[in-house]
PDB file of C-alpha atoms and ligand atoms in Angstrom:
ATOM      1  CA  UNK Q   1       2.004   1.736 -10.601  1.00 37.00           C
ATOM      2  CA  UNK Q   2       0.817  -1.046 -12.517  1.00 43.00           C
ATOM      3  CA  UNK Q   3      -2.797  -1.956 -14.584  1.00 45.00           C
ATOM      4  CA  UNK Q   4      -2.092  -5.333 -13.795  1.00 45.00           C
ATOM      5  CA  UNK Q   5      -3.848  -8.785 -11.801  1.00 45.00           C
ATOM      6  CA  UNK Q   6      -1.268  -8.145  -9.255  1.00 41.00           C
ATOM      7  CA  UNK Q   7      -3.588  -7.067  -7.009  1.00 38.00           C
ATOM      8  CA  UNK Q   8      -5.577 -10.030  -6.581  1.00 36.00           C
ATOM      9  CA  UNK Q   9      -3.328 -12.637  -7.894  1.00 39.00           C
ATOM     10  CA  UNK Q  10      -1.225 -13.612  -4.975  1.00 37.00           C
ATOM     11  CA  UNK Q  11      -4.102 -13.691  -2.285  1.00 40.00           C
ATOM     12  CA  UNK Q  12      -6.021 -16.309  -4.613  1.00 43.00           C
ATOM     13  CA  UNK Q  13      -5.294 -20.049  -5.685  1.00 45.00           C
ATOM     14  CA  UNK Q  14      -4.418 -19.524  -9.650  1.00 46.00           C
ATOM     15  CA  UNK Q  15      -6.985 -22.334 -10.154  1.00 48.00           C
ATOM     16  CA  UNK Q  16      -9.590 -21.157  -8.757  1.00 51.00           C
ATOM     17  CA  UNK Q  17     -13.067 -22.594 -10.676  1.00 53.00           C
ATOM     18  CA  UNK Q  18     -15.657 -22.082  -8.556  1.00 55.00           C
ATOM     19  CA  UNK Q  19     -17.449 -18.860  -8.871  1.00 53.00           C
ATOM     20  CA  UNK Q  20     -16.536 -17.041  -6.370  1.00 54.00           C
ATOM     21  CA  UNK Q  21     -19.584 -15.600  -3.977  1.00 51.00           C
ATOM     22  CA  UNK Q  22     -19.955 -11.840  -5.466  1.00 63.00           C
ATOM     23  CA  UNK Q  23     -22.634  -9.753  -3.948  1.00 58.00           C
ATOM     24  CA  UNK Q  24     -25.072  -9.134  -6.432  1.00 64.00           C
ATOM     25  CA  UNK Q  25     -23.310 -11.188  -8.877  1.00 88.00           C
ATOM     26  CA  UNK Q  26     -26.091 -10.729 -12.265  1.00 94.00           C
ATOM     27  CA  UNK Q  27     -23.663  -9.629 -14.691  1.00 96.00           C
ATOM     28  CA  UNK Q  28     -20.463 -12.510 -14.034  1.00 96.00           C
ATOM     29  CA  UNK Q  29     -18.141 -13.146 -17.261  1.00 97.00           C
ATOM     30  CA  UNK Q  30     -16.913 -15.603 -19.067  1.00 97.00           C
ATOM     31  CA  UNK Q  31     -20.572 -16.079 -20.530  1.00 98.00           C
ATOM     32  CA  UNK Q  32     -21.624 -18.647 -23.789  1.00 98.00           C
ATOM     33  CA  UNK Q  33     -22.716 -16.466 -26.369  1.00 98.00           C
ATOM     34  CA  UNK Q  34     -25.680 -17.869 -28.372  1.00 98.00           C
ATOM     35  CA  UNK Q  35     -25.544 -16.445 -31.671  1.00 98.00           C
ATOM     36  CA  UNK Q  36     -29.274 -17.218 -32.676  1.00 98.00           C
ATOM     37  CA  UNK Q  37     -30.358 -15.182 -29.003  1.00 98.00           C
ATOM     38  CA  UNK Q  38     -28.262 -12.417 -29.479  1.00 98.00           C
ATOM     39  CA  UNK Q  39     -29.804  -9.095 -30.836  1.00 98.00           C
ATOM     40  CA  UNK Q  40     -28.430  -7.119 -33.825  1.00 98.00           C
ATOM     41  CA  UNK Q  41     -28.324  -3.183 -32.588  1.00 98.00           C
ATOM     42  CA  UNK Q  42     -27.625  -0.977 -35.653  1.00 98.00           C
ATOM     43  CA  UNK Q  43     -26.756   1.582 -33.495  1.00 98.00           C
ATOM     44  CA  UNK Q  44     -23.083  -0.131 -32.718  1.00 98.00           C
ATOM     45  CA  UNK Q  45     -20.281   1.752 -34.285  1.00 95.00           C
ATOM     46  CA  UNK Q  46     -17.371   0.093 -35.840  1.00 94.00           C
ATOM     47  CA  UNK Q  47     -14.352  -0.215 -33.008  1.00 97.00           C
ATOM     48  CA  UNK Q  48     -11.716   2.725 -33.543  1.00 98.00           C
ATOM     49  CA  UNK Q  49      -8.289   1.753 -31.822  1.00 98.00           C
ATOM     50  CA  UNK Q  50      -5.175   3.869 -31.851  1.00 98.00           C
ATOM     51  CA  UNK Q  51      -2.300   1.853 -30.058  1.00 98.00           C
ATOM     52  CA  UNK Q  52       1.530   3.125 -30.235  1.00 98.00           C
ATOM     53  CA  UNK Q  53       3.657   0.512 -29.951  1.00 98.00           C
ATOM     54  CA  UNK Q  54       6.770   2.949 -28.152  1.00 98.00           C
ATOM     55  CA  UNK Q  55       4.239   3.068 -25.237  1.00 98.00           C
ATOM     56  CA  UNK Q  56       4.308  -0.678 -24.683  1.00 98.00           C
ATOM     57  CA  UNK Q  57       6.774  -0.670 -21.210  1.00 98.00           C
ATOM     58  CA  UNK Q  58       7.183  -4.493 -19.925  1.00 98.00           C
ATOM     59  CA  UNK Q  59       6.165  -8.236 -20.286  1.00 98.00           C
ATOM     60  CA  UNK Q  60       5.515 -10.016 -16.565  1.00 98.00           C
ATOM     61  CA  UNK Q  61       4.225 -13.395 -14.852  1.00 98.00           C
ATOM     62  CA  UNK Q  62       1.932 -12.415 -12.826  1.00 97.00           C
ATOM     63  CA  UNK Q  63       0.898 -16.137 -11.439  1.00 97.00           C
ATOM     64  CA  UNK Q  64      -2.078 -16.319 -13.345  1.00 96.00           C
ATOM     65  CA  UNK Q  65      -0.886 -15.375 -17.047  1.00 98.00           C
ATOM     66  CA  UNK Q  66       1.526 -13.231 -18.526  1.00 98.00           C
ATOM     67  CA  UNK Q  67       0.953  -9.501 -18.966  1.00 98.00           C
ATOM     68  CA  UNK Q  68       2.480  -7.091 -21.943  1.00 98.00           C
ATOM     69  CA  UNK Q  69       1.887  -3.743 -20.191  1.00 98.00           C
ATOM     70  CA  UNK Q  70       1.247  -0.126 -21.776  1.00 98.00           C
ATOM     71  CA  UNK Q  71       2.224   3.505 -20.434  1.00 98.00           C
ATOM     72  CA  UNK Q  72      -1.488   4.958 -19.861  1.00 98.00           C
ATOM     73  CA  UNK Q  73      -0.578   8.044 -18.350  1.00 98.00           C
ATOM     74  CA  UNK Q  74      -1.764   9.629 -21.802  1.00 96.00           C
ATOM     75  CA  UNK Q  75      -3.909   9.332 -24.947  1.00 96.00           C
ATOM     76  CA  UNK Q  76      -1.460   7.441 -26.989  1.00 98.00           C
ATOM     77  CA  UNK Q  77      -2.983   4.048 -26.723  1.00 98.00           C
ATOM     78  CA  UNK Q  78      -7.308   4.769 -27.060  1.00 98.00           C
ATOM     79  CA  UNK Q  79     -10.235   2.675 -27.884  1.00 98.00           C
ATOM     80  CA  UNK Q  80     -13.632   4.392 -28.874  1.00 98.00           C
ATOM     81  CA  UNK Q  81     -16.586   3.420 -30.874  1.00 98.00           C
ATOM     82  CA  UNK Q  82     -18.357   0.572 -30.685  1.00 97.00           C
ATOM     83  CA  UNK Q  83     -20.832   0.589 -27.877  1.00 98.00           C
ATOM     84  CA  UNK Q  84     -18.762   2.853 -25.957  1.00 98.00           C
ATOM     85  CA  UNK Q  85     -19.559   6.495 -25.566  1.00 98.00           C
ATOM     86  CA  UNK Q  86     -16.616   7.407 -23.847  1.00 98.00           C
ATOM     87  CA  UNK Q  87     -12.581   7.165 -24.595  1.00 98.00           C
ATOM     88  CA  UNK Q  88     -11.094   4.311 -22.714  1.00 98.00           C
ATOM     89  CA  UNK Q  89      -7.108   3.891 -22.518  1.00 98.00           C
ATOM     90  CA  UNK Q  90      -5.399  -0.055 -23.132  1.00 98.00           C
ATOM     91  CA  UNK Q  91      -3.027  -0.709 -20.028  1.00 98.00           C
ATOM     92  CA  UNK Q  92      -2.322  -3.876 -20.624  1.00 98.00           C
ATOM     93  CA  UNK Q  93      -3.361  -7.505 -22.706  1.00 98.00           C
ATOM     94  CA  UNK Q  94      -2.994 -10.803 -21.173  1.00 98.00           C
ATOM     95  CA  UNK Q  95      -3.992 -14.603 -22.904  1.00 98.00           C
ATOM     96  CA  UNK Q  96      -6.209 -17.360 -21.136  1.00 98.00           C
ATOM     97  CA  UNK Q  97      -5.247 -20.635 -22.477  1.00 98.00           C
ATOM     98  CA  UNK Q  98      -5.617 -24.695 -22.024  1.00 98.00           C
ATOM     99  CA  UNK Q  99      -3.476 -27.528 -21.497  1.00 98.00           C
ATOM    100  CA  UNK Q 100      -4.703 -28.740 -25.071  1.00 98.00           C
ATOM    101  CA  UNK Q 101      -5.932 -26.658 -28.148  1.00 98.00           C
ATOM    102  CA  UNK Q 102      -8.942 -28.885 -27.097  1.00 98.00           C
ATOM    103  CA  UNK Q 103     -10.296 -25.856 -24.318  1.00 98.00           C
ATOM    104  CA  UNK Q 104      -8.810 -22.686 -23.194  1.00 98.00           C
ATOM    105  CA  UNK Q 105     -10.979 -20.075 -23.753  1.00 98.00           C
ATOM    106  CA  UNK Q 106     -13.215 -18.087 -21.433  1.00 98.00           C
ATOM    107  CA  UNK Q 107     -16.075 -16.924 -23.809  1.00 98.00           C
ATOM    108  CA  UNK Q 108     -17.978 -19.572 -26.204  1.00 98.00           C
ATOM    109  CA  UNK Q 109     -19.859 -19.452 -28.960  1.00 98.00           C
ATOM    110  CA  UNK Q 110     -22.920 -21.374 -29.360  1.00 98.00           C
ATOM    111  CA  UNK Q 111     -20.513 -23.945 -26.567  1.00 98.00           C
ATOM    112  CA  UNK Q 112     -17.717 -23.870 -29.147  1.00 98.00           C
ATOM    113  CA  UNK Q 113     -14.365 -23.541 -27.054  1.00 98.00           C
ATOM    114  CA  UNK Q 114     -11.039 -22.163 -28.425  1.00 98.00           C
ATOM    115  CA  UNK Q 115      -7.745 -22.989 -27.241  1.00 98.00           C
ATOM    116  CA  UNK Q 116      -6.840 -19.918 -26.401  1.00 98.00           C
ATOM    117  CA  UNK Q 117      -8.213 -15.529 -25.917  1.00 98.00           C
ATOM    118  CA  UNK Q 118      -7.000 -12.369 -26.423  1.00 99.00           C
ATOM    119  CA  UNK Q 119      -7.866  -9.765 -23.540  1.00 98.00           C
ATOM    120  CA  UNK Q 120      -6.912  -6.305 -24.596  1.00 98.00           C
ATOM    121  CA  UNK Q 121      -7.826  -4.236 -21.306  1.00 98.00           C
ATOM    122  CA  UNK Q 122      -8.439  -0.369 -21.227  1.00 98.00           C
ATOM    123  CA  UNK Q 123      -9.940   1.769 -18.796  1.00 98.00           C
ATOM    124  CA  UNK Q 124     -12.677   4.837 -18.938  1.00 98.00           C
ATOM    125  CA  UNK Q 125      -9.934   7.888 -18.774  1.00 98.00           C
ATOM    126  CA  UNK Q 126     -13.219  10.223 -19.798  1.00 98.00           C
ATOM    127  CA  UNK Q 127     -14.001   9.310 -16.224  1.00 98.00           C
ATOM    128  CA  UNK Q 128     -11.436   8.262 -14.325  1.00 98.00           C
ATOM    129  CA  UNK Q 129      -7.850   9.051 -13.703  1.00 97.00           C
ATOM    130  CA  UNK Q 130      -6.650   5.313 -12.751  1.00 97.00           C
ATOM    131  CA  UNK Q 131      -7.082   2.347 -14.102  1.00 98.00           C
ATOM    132  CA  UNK Q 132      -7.496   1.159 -10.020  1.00 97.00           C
ATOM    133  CA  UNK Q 133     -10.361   3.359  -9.842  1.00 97.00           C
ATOM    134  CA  UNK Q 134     -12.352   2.513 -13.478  1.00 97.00           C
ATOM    135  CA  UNK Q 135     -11.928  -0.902 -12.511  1.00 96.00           C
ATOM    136  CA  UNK Q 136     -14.630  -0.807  -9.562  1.00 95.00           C
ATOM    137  CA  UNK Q 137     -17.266   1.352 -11.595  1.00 95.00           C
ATOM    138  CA  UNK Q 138     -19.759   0.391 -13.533  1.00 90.00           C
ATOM    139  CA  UNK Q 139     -18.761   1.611 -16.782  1.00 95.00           C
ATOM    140  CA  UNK Q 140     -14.920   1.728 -15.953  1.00 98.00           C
ATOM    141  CA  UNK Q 141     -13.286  -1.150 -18.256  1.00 98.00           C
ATOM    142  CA  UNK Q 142     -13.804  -1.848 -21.689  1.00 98.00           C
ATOM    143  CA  UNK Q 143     -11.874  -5.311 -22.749  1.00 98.00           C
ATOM    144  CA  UNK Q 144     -11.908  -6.704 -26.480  1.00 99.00           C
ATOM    145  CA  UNK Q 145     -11.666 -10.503 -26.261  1.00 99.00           C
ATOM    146  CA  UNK Q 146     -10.264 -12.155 -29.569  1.00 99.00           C
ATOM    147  CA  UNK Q 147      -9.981 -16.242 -29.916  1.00 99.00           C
ATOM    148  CA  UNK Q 148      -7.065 -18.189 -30.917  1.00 99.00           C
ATOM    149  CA  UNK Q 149      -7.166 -20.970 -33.284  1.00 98.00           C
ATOM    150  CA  UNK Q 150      -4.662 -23.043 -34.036  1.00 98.00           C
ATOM    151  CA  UNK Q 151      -2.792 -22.701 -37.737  1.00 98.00           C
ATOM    152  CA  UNK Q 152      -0.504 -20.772 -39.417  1.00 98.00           C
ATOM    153  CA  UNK Q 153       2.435 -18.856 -37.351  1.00 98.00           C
ATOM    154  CA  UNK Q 154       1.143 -15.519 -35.732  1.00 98.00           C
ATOM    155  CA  UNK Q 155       4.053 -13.544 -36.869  1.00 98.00           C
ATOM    156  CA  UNK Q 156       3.382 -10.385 -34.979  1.00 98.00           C
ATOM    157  CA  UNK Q 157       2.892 -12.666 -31.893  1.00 98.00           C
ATOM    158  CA  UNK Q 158       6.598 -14.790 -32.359  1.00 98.00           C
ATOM    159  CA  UNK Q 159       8.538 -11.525 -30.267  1.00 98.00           C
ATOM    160  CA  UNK Q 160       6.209 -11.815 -27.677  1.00 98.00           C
ATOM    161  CA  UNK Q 161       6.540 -15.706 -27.786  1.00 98.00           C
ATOM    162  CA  UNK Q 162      10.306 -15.302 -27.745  1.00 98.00           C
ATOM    163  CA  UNK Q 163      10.451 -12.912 -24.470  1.00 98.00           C
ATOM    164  CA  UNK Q 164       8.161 -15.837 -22.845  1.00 98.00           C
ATOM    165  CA  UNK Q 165      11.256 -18.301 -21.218  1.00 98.00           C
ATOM    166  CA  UNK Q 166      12.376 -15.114 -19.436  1.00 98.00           C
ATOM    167  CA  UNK Q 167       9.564 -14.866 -17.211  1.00 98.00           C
ATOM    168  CA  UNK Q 168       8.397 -18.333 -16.712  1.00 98.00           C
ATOM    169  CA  UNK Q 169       7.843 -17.999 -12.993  1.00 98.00           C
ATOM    170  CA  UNK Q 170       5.597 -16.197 -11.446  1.00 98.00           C
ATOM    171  CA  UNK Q 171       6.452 -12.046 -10.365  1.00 98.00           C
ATOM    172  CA  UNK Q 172       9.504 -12.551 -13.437  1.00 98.00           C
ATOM    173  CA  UNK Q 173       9.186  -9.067 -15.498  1.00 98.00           C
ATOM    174  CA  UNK Q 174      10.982  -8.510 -18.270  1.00 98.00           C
ATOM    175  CA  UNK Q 175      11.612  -4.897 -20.247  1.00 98.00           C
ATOM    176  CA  UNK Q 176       9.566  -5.256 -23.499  1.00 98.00           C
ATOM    177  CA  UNK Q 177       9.236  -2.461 -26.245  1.00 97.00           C
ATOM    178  CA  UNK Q 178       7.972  -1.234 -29.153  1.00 97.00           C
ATOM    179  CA  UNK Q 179       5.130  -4.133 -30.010  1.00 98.00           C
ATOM    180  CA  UNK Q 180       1.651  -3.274 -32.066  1.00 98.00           C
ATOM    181  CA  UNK Q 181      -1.284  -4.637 -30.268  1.00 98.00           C
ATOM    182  CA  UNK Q 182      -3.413  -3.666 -32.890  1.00 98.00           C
ATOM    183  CA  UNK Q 183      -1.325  -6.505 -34.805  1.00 98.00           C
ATOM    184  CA  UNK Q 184      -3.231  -8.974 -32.578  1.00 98.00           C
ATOM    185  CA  UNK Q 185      -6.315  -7.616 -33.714  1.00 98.00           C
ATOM    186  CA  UNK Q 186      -8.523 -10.199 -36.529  1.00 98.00           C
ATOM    187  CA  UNK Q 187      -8.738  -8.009 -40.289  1.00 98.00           C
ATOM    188  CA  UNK Q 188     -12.347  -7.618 -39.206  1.00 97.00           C
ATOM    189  CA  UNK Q 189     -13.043  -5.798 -36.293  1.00 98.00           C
ATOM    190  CA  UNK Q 190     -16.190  -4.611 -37.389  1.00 97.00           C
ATOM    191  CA  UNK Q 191     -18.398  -7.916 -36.165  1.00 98.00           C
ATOM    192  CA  UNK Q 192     -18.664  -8.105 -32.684  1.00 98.00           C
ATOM    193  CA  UNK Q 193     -20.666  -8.996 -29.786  1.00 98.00           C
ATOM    194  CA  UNK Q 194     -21.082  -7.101 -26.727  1.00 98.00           C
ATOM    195  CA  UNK Q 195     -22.573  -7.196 -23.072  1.00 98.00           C
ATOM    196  CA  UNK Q 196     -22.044  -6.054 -20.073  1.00 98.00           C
ATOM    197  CA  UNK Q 197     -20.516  -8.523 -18.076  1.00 98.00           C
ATOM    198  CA  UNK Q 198     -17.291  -8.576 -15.372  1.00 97.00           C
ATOM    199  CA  UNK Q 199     -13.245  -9.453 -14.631  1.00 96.00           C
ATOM    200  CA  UNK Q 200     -12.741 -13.130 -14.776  1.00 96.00           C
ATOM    201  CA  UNK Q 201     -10.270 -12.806 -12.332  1.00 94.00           C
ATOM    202  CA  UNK Q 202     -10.407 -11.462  -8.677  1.00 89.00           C
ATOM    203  CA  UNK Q 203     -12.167  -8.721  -7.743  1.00 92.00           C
ATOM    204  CA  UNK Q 204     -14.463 -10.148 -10.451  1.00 93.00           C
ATOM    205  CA  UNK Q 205     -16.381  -6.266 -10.019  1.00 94.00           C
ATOM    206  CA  UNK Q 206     -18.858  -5.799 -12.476  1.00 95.00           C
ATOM    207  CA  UNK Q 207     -17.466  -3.130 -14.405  1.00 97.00           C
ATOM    208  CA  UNK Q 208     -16.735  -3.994 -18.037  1.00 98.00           C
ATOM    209  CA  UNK Q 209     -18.190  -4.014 -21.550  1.00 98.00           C
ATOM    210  CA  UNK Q 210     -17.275  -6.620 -23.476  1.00 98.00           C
ATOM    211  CA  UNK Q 211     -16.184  -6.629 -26.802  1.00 99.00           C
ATOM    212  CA  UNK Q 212     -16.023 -10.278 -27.964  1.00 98.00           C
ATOM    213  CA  UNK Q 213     -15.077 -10.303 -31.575  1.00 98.00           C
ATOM    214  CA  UNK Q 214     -16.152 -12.857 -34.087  1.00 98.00           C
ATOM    215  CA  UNK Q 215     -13.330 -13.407 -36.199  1.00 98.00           C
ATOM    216  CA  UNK Q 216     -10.489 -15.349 -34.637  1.00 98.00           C
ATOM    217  CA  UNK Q 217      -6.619 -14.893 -35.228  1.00 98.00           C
ATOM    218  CA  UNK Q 218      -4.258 -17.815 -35.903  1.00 98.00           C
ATOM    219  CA  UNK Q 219      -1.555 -18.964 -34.010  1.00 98.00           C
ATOM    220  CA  UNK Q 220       0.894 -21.840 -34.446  1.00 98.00           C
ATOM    221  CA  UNK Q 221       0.360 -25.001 -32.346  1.00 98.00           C
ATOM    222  CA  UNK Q 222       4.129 -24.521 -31.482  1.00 98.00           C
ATOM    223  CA  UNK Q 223       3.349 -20.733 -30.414  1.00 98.00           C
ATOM    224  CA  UNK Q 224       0.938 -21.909 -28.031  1.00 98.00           C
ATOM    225  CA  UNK Q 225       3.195 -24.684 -26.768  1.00 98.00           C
ATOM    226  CA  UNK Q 226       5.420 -21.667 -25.520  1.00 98.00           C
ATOM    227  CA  UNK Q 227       2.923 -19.897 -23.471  1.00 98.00           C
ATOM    228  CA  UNK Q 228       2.316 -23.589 -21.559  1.00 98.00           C
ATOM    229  CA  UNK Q 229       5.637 -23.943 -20.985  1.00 98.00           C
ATOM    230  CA  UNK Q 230       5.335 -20.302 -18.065  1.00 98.00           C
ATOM    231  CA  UNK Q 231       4.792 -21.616 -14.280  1.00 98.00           C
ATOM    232  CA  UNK Q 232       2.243 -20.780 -11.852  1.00 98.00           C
ATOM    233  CA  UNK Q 233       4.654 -20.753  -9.580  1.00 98.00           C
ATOM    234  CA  UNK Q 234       7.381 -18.916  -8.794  1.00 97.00           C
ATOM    235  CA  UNK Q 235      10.950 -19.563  -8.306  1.00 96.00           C
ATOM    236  CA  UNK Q 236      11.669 -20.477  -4.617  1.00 96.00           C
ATOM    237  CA  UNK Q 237       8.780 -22.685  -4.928  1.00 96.00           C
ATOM    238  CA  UNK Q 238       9.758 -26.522  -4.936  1.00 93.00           C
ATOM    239  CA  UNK Q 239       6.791 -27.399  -6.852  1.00 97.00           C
ATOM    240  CA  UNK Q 240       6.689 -25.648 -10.397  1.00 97.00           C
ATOM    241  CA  UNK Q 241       3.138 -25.897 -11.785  1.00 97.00           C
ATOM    242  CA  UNK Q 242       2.764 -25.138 -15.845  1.00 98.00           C
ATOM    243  CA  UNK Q 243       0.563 -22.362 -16.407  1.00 98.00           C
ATOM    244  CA  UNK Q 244      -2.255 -23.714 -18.057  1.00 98.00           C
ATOM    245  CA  UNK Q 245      -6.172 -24.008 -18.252  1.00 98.00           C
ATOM    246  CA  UNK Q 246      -5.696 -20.137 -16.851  1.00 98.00           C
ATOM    247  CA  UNK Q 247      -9.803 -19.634 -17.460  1.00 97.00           C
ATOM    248  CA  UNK Q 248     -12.875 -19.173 -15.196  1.00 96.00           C
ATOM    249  CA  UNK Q 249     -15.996 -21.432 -15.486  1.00 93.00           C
ATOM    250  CA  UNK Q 250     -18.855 -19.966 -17.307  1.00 94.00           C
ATOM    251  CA  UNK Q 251     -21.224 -17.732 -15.737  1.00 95.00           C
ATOM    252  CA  UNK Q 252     -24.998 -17.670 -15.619  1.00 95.00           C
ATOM    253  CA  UNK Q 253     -26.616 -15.128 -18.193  1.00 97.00           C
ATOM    254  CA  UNK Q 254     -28.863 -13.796 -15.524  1.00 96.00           C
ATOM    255  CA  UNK Q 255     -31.370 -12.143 -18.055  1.00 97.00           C
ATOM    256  CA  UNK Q 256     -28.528  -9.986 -19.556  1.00 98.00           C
ATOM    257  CA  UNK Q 257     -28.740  -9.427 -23.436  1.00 98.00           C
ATOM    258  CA  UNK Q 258     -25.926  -9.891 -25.770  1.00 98.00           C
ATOM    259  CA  UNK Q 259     -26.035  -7.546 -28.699  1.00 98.00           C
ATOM    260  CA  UNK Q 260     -24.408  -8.178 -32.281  1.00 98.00           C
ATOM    261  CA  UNK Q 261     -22.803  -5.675 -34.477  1.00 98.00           C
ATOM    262  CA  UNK Q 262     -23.909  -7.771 -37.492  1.00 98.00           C
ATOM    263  CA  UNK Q 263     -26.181 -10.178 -38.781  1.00 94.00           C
TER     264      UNK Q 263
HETATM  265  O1  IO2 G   1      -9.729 -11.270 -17.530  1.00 75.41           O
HETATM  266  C1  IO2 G   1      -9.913 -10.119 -17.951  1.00 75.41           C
HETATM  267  O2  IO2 G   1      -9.417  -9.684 -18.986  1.00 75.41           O
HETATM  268  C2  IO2 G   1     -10.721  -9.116 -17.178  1.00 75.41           C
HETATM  269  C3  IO2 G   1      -9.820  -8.420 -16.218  1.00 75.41           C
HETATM  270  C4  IO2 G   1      -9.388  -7.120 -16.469  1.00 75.41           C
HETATM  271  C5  IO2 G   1      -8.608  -6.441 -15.531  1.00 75.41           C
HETATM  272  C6  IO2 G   1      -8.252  -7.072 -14.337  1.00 75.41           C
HETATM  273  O3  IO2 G   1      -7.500  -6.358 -13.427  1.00 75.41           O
HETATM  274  C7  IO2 G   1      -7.453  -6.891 -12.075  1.00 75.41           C
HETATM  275  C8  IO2 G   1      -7.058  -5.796 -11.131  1.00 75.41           C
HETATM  276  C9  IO2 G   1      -8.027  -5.260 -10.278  1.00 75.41           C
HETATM  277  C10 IO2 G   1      -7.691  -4.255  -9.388  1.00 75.41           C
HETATM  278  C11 IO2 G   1      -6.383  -3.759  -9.343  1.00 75.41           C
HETATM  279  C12 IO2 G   1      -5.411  -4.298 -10.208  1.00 75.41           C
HETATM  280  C13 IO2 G   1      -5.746  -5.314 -11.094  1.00 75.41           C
HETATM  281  C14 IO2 G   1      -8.660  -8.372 -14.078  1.00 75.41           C
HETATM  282  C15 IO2 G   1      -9.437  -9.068 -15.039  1.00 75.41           C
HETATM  283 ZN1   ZN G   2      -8.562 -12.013 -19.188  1.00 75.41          ZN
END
């Protein structure tokens, strides 16, 4: 079993931009988050993340980006706090990313793009007992977005960089252990925005919190040159397409309110 894209990911075009007809669709993600329109809520707690990095199990292509994938058959690796009420469980975190550090991100702020996001998934296990199942409900994900800017060398991110040219086509999977998520994490994880929004990928369900932080990480420019050089495609395929511009097209707001964890 794997908390992964898989599902979706080979039925759809990895390029997909349109938004794709949801029923009901009044809470789509990516969204542009206007600072100035978003409302402080004191009652937001600051994030509390426990991640072990022996749980971390592989590193795979999955045709649409790569995935570093957790064991979440237990506790080990929890996210509470914040505006959650309930303990949710990382499975996996994945990167959406441009062909230029011009664009690449799925979230904006006040229309400012970043070349790259963090998506650390985890799933409601106060509720559910798969991630398959959280992942249709209403309050079943909870995924902490964090942008990349381009600067100094991520050193925490360089292993993951380096297992990169062994899965650069699609369905490649590679063994990966013992990595920190929480080293991906900005110093401040206490300023954050959150709303209720959906997957960016197929099913697109309407089923996760956001957590979009507001401080950024840094990552070298060649760092991200690595994660352009993966392919869409996979092996047999006599085309190879480089993975890049990996993100959805903004979705409408639709009312929804995005709350701020700080002023
Ligand atoms: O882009 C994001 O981070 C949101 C997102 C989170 C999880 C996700 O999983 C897709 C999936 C759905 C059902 C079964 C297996 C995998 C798809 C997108
Ligand atoms: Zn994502």
């Amino acid at each position: 079993r794997r908390c992964n894209l898989t599902a979706c990911s080979s039925k759809m075009h990895p390029m997909w931009q349109g938004p794709l007809a949801v029923p009901g669709g009044d809470r789509q993600s990516p969204i542009d988050i206007v600072v100035r329109k978003s409302v402080l809520d004191t009652e937001l707690k600051p994030l509390k993340t426990t991640y072990d990095p022996k749980t971390c199990q592989q590193i795979w292509n999955n045709g649409y980006s790569f995935l570093v994938e957790y064991d979440d058959t237990t506790d080990k690796n929890t996210l509470k706090g914040g505006p959650l009420q309930d303990t949710f469980r990382l499975c996996q975190f994945h990167f959406h990313w441009g062909e230029t550090n011009d664009w690449g991100s799925e979230h904006t702020v006040d229309r400012r793009l970043f070349p790259a996001e963090l998506h650390l998934v985890h799933w409601n296990a106060d509720r559910y007992s798969l991630f398959e199942e959280a992942v249709m409900e209403d309050n079943g994900l909870a995924v902490i977005g964090v942008f990349l800017k381009v600067g100094k060398r991520h050193e925490g991110l360089q292993k993951l960089v380096d297992a990169l040219p062994t899965i650069r086509h699609k369905d490649s999977v590679v063994e990966f252990t013992c990595f920190d998520p929480g080293c991906l994490l900005p110093a401040n994880t206490d300023d954050y925005w959150t709303y209720h929004g959906s997957l960016t990928t197929p099913p697109l369900t309407e089923s996760v919190t956001w957590i979009v932080m507001k401080q950024h990480i840094e990552v070298s420019h060649d760092q991200l040159a690595v994660f352009r050089s993966l392919l869409f495609t996979s092996a047999e395929e006599e085309v190879q397409k480089s993975m890049v511009n990996n993100f959805r097209v903004q979705q409408p707001l639709r009312g929804r309110t995005v709350r701020s964890s700080f002023t």
